[in-house]
Amino acid sequence: MARRTVQILIALLLTGLWGAGLGFVHWRGDTWFLERVEATMADLRTLARGKKTPPDLVTIVAIDDEAVHREGGYPLARASLARIVTEIARHEPKVIAVDLLLVDAGPADGDEALATALRRQPSVIAAAAIFPSVKQRLTDSRDDPLARVPIAERFLLPQERFSNAAGVGVVNVATDRSGTPRAVPMLFRASGQVEASLPLRVAAAATGESPVIDTDKLWLGDRAVRTDIGQVLPIDFYGPRGTIRTVSAATLLDGNVDPEAFKDRIVVIGATVTGGGDVFPTPFDPIMPGVEIISTAIAQLLDSGGIVRDRTVRLADAGVATILPMILVALLAWRRSVIGFVAMLGVVLVWLALNFAAFFHGTWLSLALPAAAALPPLILFGAVQLWLDRRRASRFAGQSLLLQRVQGAGLERWLAQDETFLAEPLHLDAAVVFIDLSGFTGLSETTGPKATSDLLNGFYTLVDEEAARHHGVVTGFSGDGAMIVFGLPKPGIEDAAWAARFCVALASAMKTWLTFLPAAVAARISFKIGAHFGAIVASRLGGQNQQHVAVTGDTANVASRLMEVAAAAKAQAALSDELLQAAGPECLAPTSLSGPQPTQIRGRSGSIDVWLWHGSESQDGPPA
């Protein structure tokens, strides 16, 4: 498998593991470090979607500036609040909810009037949870439906006379770091006590069904409401303040109201007075009254028209965080070009379109998680690829310069793999083969430069191809001759055998080549081959601007002299007994060999045993 393929597979594996790890943490609800970004992305999608028409289920009675001015101050007297509740009850609402903390005692007659008014109609009043710190360490268990429910230090409950007259629900909301409400917890715990939220109490009273708490959901009768981790209900804002029908408390105090605004509806009483403090920023409005946040949660509990973000959605997020980065890294590896980047952009745009479409249809898929899963691997992989590209470019430049300096056909592959090849002299046992054209010098004087060049080019090509087929290295061409070495860059046990077969194959190829030459040319030239096996010294010689490969030693000298032996014996090749002994007795057919015969080698004392190869017939031709 190619190195680049392995690198890409490793990158894809690591990318998938990174995305899956982030996805698992997100599925557990522990990616607090991404929630700020995700909140901003949720706001952008909410604004892109625009306002929604809320279900006509809830009416807000606002204790606004006009009502406060009329009654002479804020908070309103309990007697005034009792009159407001009584007036609402007169128009037959389903439930009255009071989003005000009635924790302090007031004048006895006013408190009693309010308790009596609450008792006459199904009603729910507010409590608050007091938390010891912003961060909590909560246990998590998929089998416990109360796992990760917010744990309060204590509850701030209304006066007992009010809690005896009405249901009690906690009004705390879960906000992000900017203060924007993101969810309303449905349940709270403190000292072993579990309290429902105000929206859940109201929804239960309106439906006449006691809520049943299940893992990742709650039931109101036969209708399931999907909740996020810790039994929280994500908030999907309908629009700016006033989007939910709102009536001033002043009109109720004056007795000038539209009965249809209250009949068979849930009525939520809350403060919107300037300076009241119960306001939150939302994507649509920087000062949304808290009573409208609570009313939004009530409407979404009853209508099931809110946004869904539960464990199933988080699991889908984890899948996207695993797969999307792998696709992008694969595309980056495929083509670092305009086509590749366009493909990546197309994948991202499709993902964004699907994410926005899901959000618009009520499913809150994460944008921040896949981005966090994709960006680091893409940046890291891109940086590594750029670094490797620079290394390859630098290496190729060095190799190009080296190949320009070094003369030696057949060595390019080794020099490209290792630029230090033969930088230091290499001592090894190798087979050396020489071939030379006999009669070429005289022929070149009469045929002209063009014909001579064509002849040499054909000769060089034939030798180079045969050497490559037999694992030999052409260390150099010199005029009408060539030297081929078997054993570079590393010696092997088959070097001698390859050299012997090469001699036979080269002789056969040369005879065939000669038959295709013009008869006048073929009649004047022949060839001779000499081959020997033994110790050599291979090195690169020359200066910085020009180098050549040199093979020296007695083995090279003997191989060169054996060409003379072949020519004198009118044989195609002369092979030393050392070569055939190293090659093995079955390397060549013995019927085509003659010898061994002791032969005197020019420039060397003593004789060596030489085998002659004649091929299918003796070669005739002029001497060298």
XYZ file of C-alpha atoms in Angstrom:
624
model
C 0.000 0.000 0.000
C 1.400 3.431 -0.972
C 2.730 5.603 1.820
C 0.311 8.422 0.951
C -2.645 6.022 1.127
C -1.528 4.893 4.581
C -1.185 8.517 5.691
C -4.710 9.315 4.483
C -6.203 6.257 6.187
C -4.485 7.174 9.455
C -5.733 10.766 9.125
C -9.295 9.562 8.511
C -9.125 7.190 11.489
C -7.837 9.901 13.825
C -10.418 12.364 12.493
C -13.217 9.893 13.110
C -11.974 9.168 16.636
C -11.748 12.895 17.411
C -15.282 13.525 16.137
C -16.671 10.467 17.920
C -15.006 11.528 21.171
C -16.500 15.020 20.974
C -19.842 13.502 19.993
C -19.829 11.206 23.032
C -19.093 14.129 25.366
C -21.877 16.120 23.674
C -24.284 13.179 24.014
C -23.605 13.215 27.761
C -24.269 16.961 27.840
C -20.752 17.957 28.915
C -19.703 20.193 26.020
C -20.043 23.379 28.068
C -17.090 24.831 26.153
C -19.165 24.786 22.947
C -22.480 25.996 24.334
C -21.643 29.703 23.997
C -20.966 29.246 20.285
C -23.984 26.981 19.886
C -26.201 29.574 21.602
C -25.079 32.219 19.122
C -25.729 29.829 16.231
C -29.181 29.071 17.643
C -29.973 32.794 17.752
C -28.914 33.197 14.124
C -31.126 30.313 13.041
C -34.013 31.690 15.088
C -33.702 35.085 13.406
C -33.363 33.429 9.981
C -36.575 31.503 10.645
C -38.383 34.644 11.824
C -41.420 35.066 14.043
C -43.839 32.207 14.704
C -47.503 32.499 15.522
C -47.979 31.174 19.058
C -50.895 28.843 19.791
C -53.928 30.713 21.120
C -53.727 29.045 24.524
C -52.195 31.618 26.850
C -53.045 35.182 27.796
C -50.619 37.298 29.810
C -51.939 39.806 32.324
C -49.126 42.323 32.599
C -48.522 44.336 35.747
C -47.156 47.140 33.639
C -46.355 50.815 34.150
C -49.992 51.797 33.695
C -51.229 49.358 36.361
C -48.477 50.365 38.797
C -49.222 54.056 38.231
C -52.907 53.432 38.808
C -52.363 51.508 42.048
C -49.665 53.836 43.303
C -46.579 51.628 43.438
C -44.845 48.296 42.867
C -45.214 45.597 44.017
C -48.984 45.770 43.897
C -50.899 45.435 47.134
C -52.187 41.929 47.778
C -55.749 43.315 47.761
C -55.219 44.691 44.230
C -53.753 41.382 43.120
C -56.803 39.625 44.642
C -59.114 41.849 42.585
C -57.164 40.996 39.395
C -57.424 37.252 40.096
C -61.114 37.565 40.904
C -61.822 39.492 37.696
C -59.953 36.889 35.602
C -61.808 34.023 37.294
C -65.090 35.670 36.407
C -64.372 34.921 32.717
C -63.843 31.176 33.258
C -60.155 30.535 32.384
C -58.721 27.010 32.568
C -55.926 27.936 34.963
C -54.602 31.102 36.553
C -50.819 31.243 37.061
C -49.179 33.912 39.188
C -45.558 34.519 38.182
C -44.843 36.518 41.322
C -43.025 35.416 44.485
C -45.451 35.699 47.388
C -42.890 34.848 50.087
C -43.440 37.753 52.475
C -46.499 38.368 54.577
C -48.569 41.426 53.823
C -51.594 43.011 55.502
C -53.750 40.205 56.825
C -56.911 41.262 54.998
C -55.106 41.585 51.667
C -53.384 38.190 52.060
C -56.646 36.532 53.006
C -58.444 38.109 50.022
C -55.763 36.828 47.661
C -55.802 33.319 49.171
C -59.596 33.225 48.834
C -59.398 34.384 45.184
C -56.823 31.705 44.358
C -58.842 28.999 46.066
C -61.938 29.652 43.922
C -60.227 28.789 40.602
C -57.543 26.241 39.528
C -54.370 28.246 40.060
C -50.620 27.901 40.394
C -48.261 30.341 42.125
C -44.531 30.804 41.857
C -41.669 29.459 43.949
C -37.921 29.863 43.342
C -34.930 27.541 43.639
C -31.799 28.867 45.353
C -28.573 27.350 44.050
C -25.265 27.271 45.966
C -23.115 27.970 42.903
C -23.308 28.408 39.172
C -21.688 25.035 38.397
C -22.872 21.701 39.706
C -21.409 18.228 39.511
C -24.271 15.893 38.784
C -24.339 12.141 38.505
C -25.583 10.657 35.271
C -27.563 7.461 34.862
C -29.532 6.463 31.785
C -31.813 4.344 33.983
C -32.779 7.163 36.357
C -35.301 9.638 34.889
C -34.273 12.163 37.576
C -30.584 11.949 36.671
C -28.992 15.385 36.270
C -32.106 17.221 37.418
C -30.907 20.590 38.814
C -30.087 20.311 42.524
C -30.928 23.418 44.534
C -29.686 24.364 47.974
C -33.248 25.149 49.014
C -36.597 26.325 47.718
C -38.005 29.791 48.293
C -41.675 28.949 48.793
C -44.716 31.232 49.017
C -46.560 31.925 52.233
C -48.296 28.831 53.541
C -51.785 30.347 53.201
C -51.116 30.826 49.467
C -49.545 27.379 48.901
C -52.584 25.848 50.628
C -54.849 27.669 48.195
C -52.976 26.944 44.935
C -50.409 24.686 43.358
C -46.760 25.722 43.543
C -44.257 25.678 40.664
C -40.638 26.787 40.405
C -40.015 29.624 37.949
C -36.224 29.352 37.420
C -34.998 29.206 33.842
C -31.649 27.997 32.489
C -29.702 30.776 30.772
C -26.452 30.856 28.831
C -23.524 33.126 29.686
C -25.159 36.070 27.932
C -28.270 35.671 30.109
C -30.498 34.402 27.297
C -32.937 31.693 28.445
C -32.221 28.438 26.609
C -34.384 26.003 28.549
C -36.827 25.686 31.415
C -36.115 22.806 33.831
C -39.244 20.788 34.411
C -38.093 19.439 37.799
C -35.867 20.612 40.644
C -34.417 18.783 43.653
C -33.390 20.033 47.074
C -32.776 17.981 50.243
C -34.609 14.972 48.876
C -37.590 17.049 47.811
C -38.623 17.248 44.136
C -40.599 20.248 42.879
C -42.146 20.730 39.451
C -41.683 23.884 37.450
C -44.431 26.464 37.136
C -45.001 25.647 33.406
C -45.317 21.926 34.188
C -47.726 22.547 37.091
C -49.846 24.786 34.881
C -49.863 22.316 31.983
C -50.896 19.510 34.345
C -53.698 21.614 35.801
C -54.887 22.636 32.329
C -55.016 19.057 31.029
C -56.212 17.484 34.268
C -53.410 14.923 33.930
C -50.659 14.265 36.430
C -47.310 14.333 34.628
C -45.407 11.037 34.412
C -41.623 11.385 34.321
C -39.805 9.051 31.958
C -36.218 8.889 30.669
C -35.665 11.817 28.282
C -39.361 12.664 28.217
C -42.425 13.307 30.311
C -46.012 12.341 29.705
C -49.117 14.483 29.970
C -51.827 11.876 29.594
C -51.067 9.962 26.387
C -48.904 12.750 24.929
C -45.120 12.614 25.270
C -43.043 15.774 25.628
C -39.399 15.159 24.702
C -36.926 16.813 27.062
C -33.191 17.370 27.069
C -30.680 16.076 29.622
C -31.837 16.812 33.167
C -35.527 17.001 32.157
C -35.185 20.500 30.703
C -37.447 21.882 27.983
C -35.574 23.868 25.300
C -37.148 27.261 24.634
C -38.171 28.201 21.099
C -38.993 31.914 21.059
C -42.041 32.986 19.107
C -41.004 36.593 18.635
C -40.447 39.858 20.542
C -42.404 40.760 23.656
C -46.096 41.043 23.028
C -46.111 38.134 20.555
C -48.178 36.167 23.064
C -51.502 37.933 23.715
C -50.950 40.433 26.543
C -53.558 42.410 28.514
C -52.726 45.212 30.956
C -53.728 44.575 34.559
C -55.073 48.130 34.583
C -57.933 47.132 32.287
C -58.912 44.340 34.663
C -58.846 46.704 37.613
C -61.114 48.998 35.621
C -63.395 46.092 34.628
C -62.946 46.889 30.953
C -61.818 43.607 29.359
C -62.630 41.306 26.468
C -63.995 38.055 27.986
C -62.728 36.043 25.000
C -59.158 36.842 26.023
C -59.627 34.682 29.150
C -62.355 32.110 28.549
C -60.928 28.536 28.444
C -57.408 29.910 28.341
C -54.437 29.816 30.638
C -53.892 33.215 32.164
C -50.433 34.112 33.481
C -50.054 37.141 35.728
C -46.583 38.658 35.759
C -44.638 41.896 36.040
C -43.559 43.879 32.972
C -43.137 47.180 34.797
C -40.073 49.212 33.932
C -37.328 48.517 36.456
C -39.050 45.392 37.728
C -35.896 43.392 36.978
C -37.576 40.245 35.636
C -36.357 40.577 32.022
C -34.087 38.541 29.751
C -32.390 39.096 26.395
C -33.646 36.969 23.507
C -32.831 36.866 19.783
C -35.907 38.996 19.077
C -35.871 41.375 22.032
C -33.132 42.556 24.419
C -35.615 42.977 27.317
C -38.118 40.151 27.153
C -40.278 39.975 30.338
C -39.799 36.814 32.350
C -43.563 36.209 32.358
C -43.451 35.825 28.567
C -40.624 33.249 28.861
C -42.760 31.235 31.301
C -45.792 31.624 29.052
C -43.768 30.404 26.067
C -42.796 27.260 27.976
C -46.429 26.654 28.979
C -47.621 27.029 25.379
C -44.939 24.635 24.102
C -45.767 22.031 26.747
C -49.403 22.060 25.727
C -48.947 22.444 21.970
C -45.798 20.313 21.417
C -44.733 22.971 18.965
C -41.380 23.847 20.494
C -37.870 22.875 19.576
C -36.653 19.312 20.240
C -33.198 18.663 21.621
C -32.931 15.364 23.454
C -30.553 12.396 23.627
C -31.688 11.125 20.233
C -30.930 14.471 18.607
C -27.604 14.587 20.438
C -26.801 11.117 19.100
C -27.485 12.385 15.576
C -25.132 15.294 16.345
C -22.455 12.789 17.368
C -22.902 10.920 14.092
C -22.539 14.111 12.062
C -19.492 15.118 14.139
C -17.890 11.779 13.239
C -18.792 11.502 9.553
C -18.684 15.114 8.310
C -15.014 15.772 9.276
C -13.978 12.452 7.694
C -15.689 13.435 4.433
C -14.009 16.847 4.433
C -10.566 15.401 5.198
C -11.065 12.781 2.465
C -11.968 15.521 -0.036
C -8.952 17.575 1.036
C -6.751 14.510 0.542
C -8.403 13.764 -2.798
C -7.821 17.103 -4.451
C -6.025 20.121 -3.029
C -7.278 22.153 -5.952
C -10.256 24.233 -6.971
C -12.265 21.055 -7.609
C -11.481 19.691 -4.147
C -12.306 22.932 -2.369
C -15.526 23.351 -4.344
C -16.518 19.801 -3.343
C -15.761 20.598 0.309
C -17.777 23.811 0.100
C -20.659 21.877 -1.452
C -20.653 19.348 1.399
C -20.604 22.138 3.999
C -23.455 23.998 2.284
C -25.571 20.832 2.105
C -24.930 20.203 5.787
C -25.857 23.806 6.674
C -29.020 23.602 4.582
C -30.094 20.373 6.296
C -29.257 21.802 9.718
C -31.277 24.979 9.134
C -34.168 22.998 7.656
C -34.231 20.743 10.708
C -34.178 23.780 13.019
C -37.015 25.427 11.128
C -39.046 22.222 11.561
C -38.414 21.957 15.282
C -35.237 19.867 15.672
C -32.217 21.545 17.241
C -29.177 19.913 15.608
C -25.852 21.308 16.733
C -23.800 23.589 14.507
C -20.920 24.155 16.914
C -20.146 20.465 17.517
C -19.519 19.410 13.873
C -17.535 22.610 13.327
C -15.364 21.854 16.358
C -14.967 18.271 15.165
C -14.015 19.281 11.603
C -11.822 22.373 11.907
C -8.878 20.998 13.947
C -8.407 17.868 11.774
C -8.736 19.910 8.579
C -6.227 22.504 9.740
C -3.815 19.870 11.067
C -4.121 17.617 8.020
C -3.743 20.559 5.660
C -0.679 21.818 7.557
C 0.917 18.363 7.560
C 0.241 17.950 3.839
C 1.764 21.353 3.096
C 4.800 20.433 5.180
C 5.146 17.086 3.398
C 4.713 18.803 0.027
C 7.509 21.221 0.885
C 9.692 18.329 1.984
C 8.951 16.437 -1.216
C 9.611 19.522 -3.330
C 12.897 20.101 -1.549
C 13.820 16.436 -1.912
C 12.906 16.362 -5.591
C 14.916 19.527 -6.181
C 17.908 17.910 -4.497
C 17.418 14.715 -6.452
C 17.125 16.642 -9.690
C 20.347 18.465 -8.960
C 22.013 15.195 -8.024
C 20.818 13.449 -11.163
C 22.097 16.358 -13.219
C 25.530 16.005 -11.622
C 25.859 12.217 -11.714
C 26.513 10.341 -14.967
C 25.416 6.727 -14.964
C 22.458 5.357 -16.845
C 20.290 3.059 -14.736
C 21.167 4.649 -11.391
C 18.411 7.252 -11.352
C 16.049 5.063 -9.296
C 18.622 4.466 -6.581
C 19.707 8.088 -6.441
C 16.061 9.187 -6.223
C 15.479 6.841 -3.297
C 18.706 7.702 -1.461
C 20.713 10.761 -2.382
C 23.651 9.456 -0.327
C 23.903 6.350 -2.546
C 27.599 5.763 -3.345
C 28.604 9.029 -1.684
C 31.059 6.834 0.221
C 32.949 3.989 -1.560
C 31.031 0.716 -1.384
C 32.942 -2.601 -1.152
C 30.938 -5.610 -2.290
C 30.907 -8.775 -4.373
C 29.218 -8.209 -7.704
C 29.067 -9.414 -11.281
C 30.497 -7.079 -13.922
C 29.595 -7.375 -17.605
C 31.209 -5.476 -20.466
C 29.959 -5.302 -24.044
C 31.675 -3.636 -26.954
C 30.900 -3.245 -30.655
C 33.679 -4.599 -32.868
C 34.402 -2.700 -36.074
C 32.392 0.349 -35.027
C 35.335 2.769 -35.164
C 36.055 2.107 -38.814
C 32.363 2.126 -39.672
C 31.793 5.542 -38.046
C 34.469 7.089 -40.277
C 32.469 6.250 -43.384
C 28.775 6.377 -42.431
C 28.525 9.960 -41.217
C 27.434 11.469 -37.861
C 23.675 10.955 -38.288
C 23.925 7.243 -39.058
C 26.499 6.798 -36.311
C 24.230 8.527 -33.784
C 21.228 6.385 -34.786
C 23.309 3.216 -34.517
C 24.600 4.091 -31.054
C 21.136 5.107 -29.875
C 19.721 1.729 -30.860
C 22.636 -0.044 -29.185
C 22.255 1.942 -25.951
C 18.496 1.344 -25.843
C 18.903 -2.394 -26.324
C 21.524 -2.685 -23.568
C 19.506 -0.524 -21.163
C 16.298 -2.520 -21.662
C 17.988 -5.898 -21.235
C 19.815 -4.678 -18.125
C 16.575 -3.472 -16.591
C 14.877 -6.816 -17.339
C 17.677 -8.710 -15.605
C 18.059 -6.437 -12.539
C 21.332 -4.984 -13.710
C 22.551 -1.391 -13.452
C 24.190 0.297 -16.422
C 26.950 2.266 -14.721
C 28.053 3.925 -17.916
C 28.216 3.977 -21.711
C 31.551 4.775 -23.283
C 31.504 5.262 -27.027
C 30.530 1.906 -28.503
C 30.711 0.011 -25.203
C 28.855 -0.315 -21.923
C 29.497 -1.599 -18.423
C 26.710 -3.306 -16.436
C 26.907 -4.253 -12.748
C 24.778 -6.829 -10.921
C 24.797 -6.249 -7.151
C 24.050 -2.559 -6.766
C 22.850 -1.038 -4.543
C 22.948 -4.157 -2.349
C 24.396 -7.556 -3.263
C 22.056 -10.543 -3.520
C 22.438 -14.268 -3.964
C 20.957 -14.111 -7.493
C 23.345 -11.452 -8.836
C 25.666 -13.883 -10.633
C 22.756 -15.863 -12.067
C 21.096 -12.695 -13.357
C 24.415 -11.628 -14.912
C 24.894 -14.986 -16.682
C 21.339 -14.943 -18.053
C 21.823 -11.324 -19.080
C 24.905 -12.248 -21.135
C 22.928 -14.879 -23.041
C 19.871 -12.652 -23.487
C 21.997 -9.689 -24.551
C 23.900 -11.813 -27.077
C 20.640 -13.088 -28.551
C 19.141 -9.584 -28.646
C 22.285 -8.201 -30.287
C 22.212 -10.873 -33.044
C 18.569 -10.045 -33.734
C 19.329 -6.322 -33.763
C 22.177 -6.811 -36.225
C 19.888 -8.654 -38.632
C 17.677 -5.578 -38.865
C 20.557 -3.271 -39.752
C 21.403 -2.565 -43.370
C 23.455 -5.454 -44.769
C 26.411 -3.190 -45.491
C 26.470 -2.043 -41.852
C 25.793 -5.437 -40.271
C 28.615 -7.016 -42.267
C 31.159 -4.631 -40.768
C 30.318 -4.829 -37.061
C 29.965 -7.501 -34.430
C 30.031 -7.567 -30.651
C 31.866 -9.169 -27.784
C 30.825 -9.684 -24.154
C 32.980 -10.356 -21.103
C 31.687 -11.174 -17.620
C 33.351 -11.872 -14.273
C 32.290 -12.124 -10.627
C 34.232 -10.916 -7.573
C 35.054 -8.012 -5.326
C 34.524 -4.454 -6.591
C 34.631 -0.914 -5.219
C 31.728 1.318 -6.352
C 31.741 5.060 -5.710
C 30.802 8.454 -7.102
C 33.757 10.413 -8.412
C 34.006 14.024 -9.532
C 33.301 17.521 -8.284
C 30.104 19.228 -7.112
C 28.986 20.115 -10.608
C 29.670 16.801 -12.332
C 30.038 13.273 -10.998
C 30.117 9.775 -12.454
C 29.825 6.310 -11.009
C 33.076 4.366 -11.015
C 33.378 0.604 -10.508
C 36.994 -0.354 -9.888
C 38.949 -3.413 -8.870
C 40.389 -6.545 -10.405
C 36.926 -7.918 -11.194
C 36.183 -5.025 -13.541
C 39.596 -5.362 -15.215
C 39.145 -9.105 -15.797
C 35.622 -8.632 -17.194
C 36.969 -6.054 -19.641
C 39.842 -8.344 -20.767
C 37.427 -11.261 -21.244
C 35.909 -9.390 -24.202
C 39.247 -9.899 -25.952
C 39.072 -13.597 -25.163
C 35.587 -13.795 -26.697
C 36.703 -11.970 -29.828
C 39.786 -14.134 -30.243
C 37.716 -17.298 -29.903
C 35.005 -15.956 -32.249
C 32.485 -16.425 -29.402
C 29.640 -14.152 -28.435
C 30.629 -14.029 -24.752
C 33.405 -15.110 -22.443
C 32.326 -15.849 -18.884
C 34.669 -16.572 -16.033
C 34.391 -19.844 -14.131
C 33.963 -17.739 -10.937
C 30.792 -16.221 -12.404
C 29.282 -19.575 -13.346
C 30.251 -21.145 -10.027
C 28.472 -18.284 -8.231
C 25.513 -18.504 -10.624
C 25.001 -22.236 -10.127
C 25.395 -25.218 -12.452
C 21.837 -25.022 -13.815
C 21.911 -21.354 -14.707
C 22.845 -21.920 -18.391
C 22.425 -24.878 -20.723
C 25.821 -26.650 -20.762
C 25.474 -27.652 -24.458
C 25.829 -23.977 -25.414
C 29.003 -23.537 -23.380
C 32.504 -24.716 -24.118
C 35.142 -24.988 -21.413
C 36.340 -24.359 -18.971
C 39.762 -23.746 -20.431
C 42.680 -22.029 -18.723
C 43.188 -18.702 -20.405
C 45.903 -16.099 -20.066
C 44.453 -12.635 -19.394
C 46.385 -9.625 -20.672
C 48.002 -7.631 -17.881
C 47.568 -10.424 -15.351
C 49.977 -13.115 -14.269
C 48.681 -16.636 -14.363
C 45.521 -17.821 -16.051
C 41.830 -18.200 -15.195
C 39.237 -20.731 -16.325
C 36.955 -19.290 -18.987
C 33.702 -20.528 -20.552
C 32.759 -19.476 -24.061
C 29.212 -18.906 -25.247
C 28.641 -19.426 -28.953
C 24.867 -19.443 -29.016
C 23.183 -21.464 -31.699
C 26.051 -20.885 -34.127
C 29.499 -19.332 -34.150
C 29.697 -15.650 -34.767
C 31.872 -14.460 -37.634
C 33.054 -10.950 -37.981
C 36.029 -8.713 -38.009
C 38.204 -8.384 -34.926
C 37.919 -5.412 -32.662
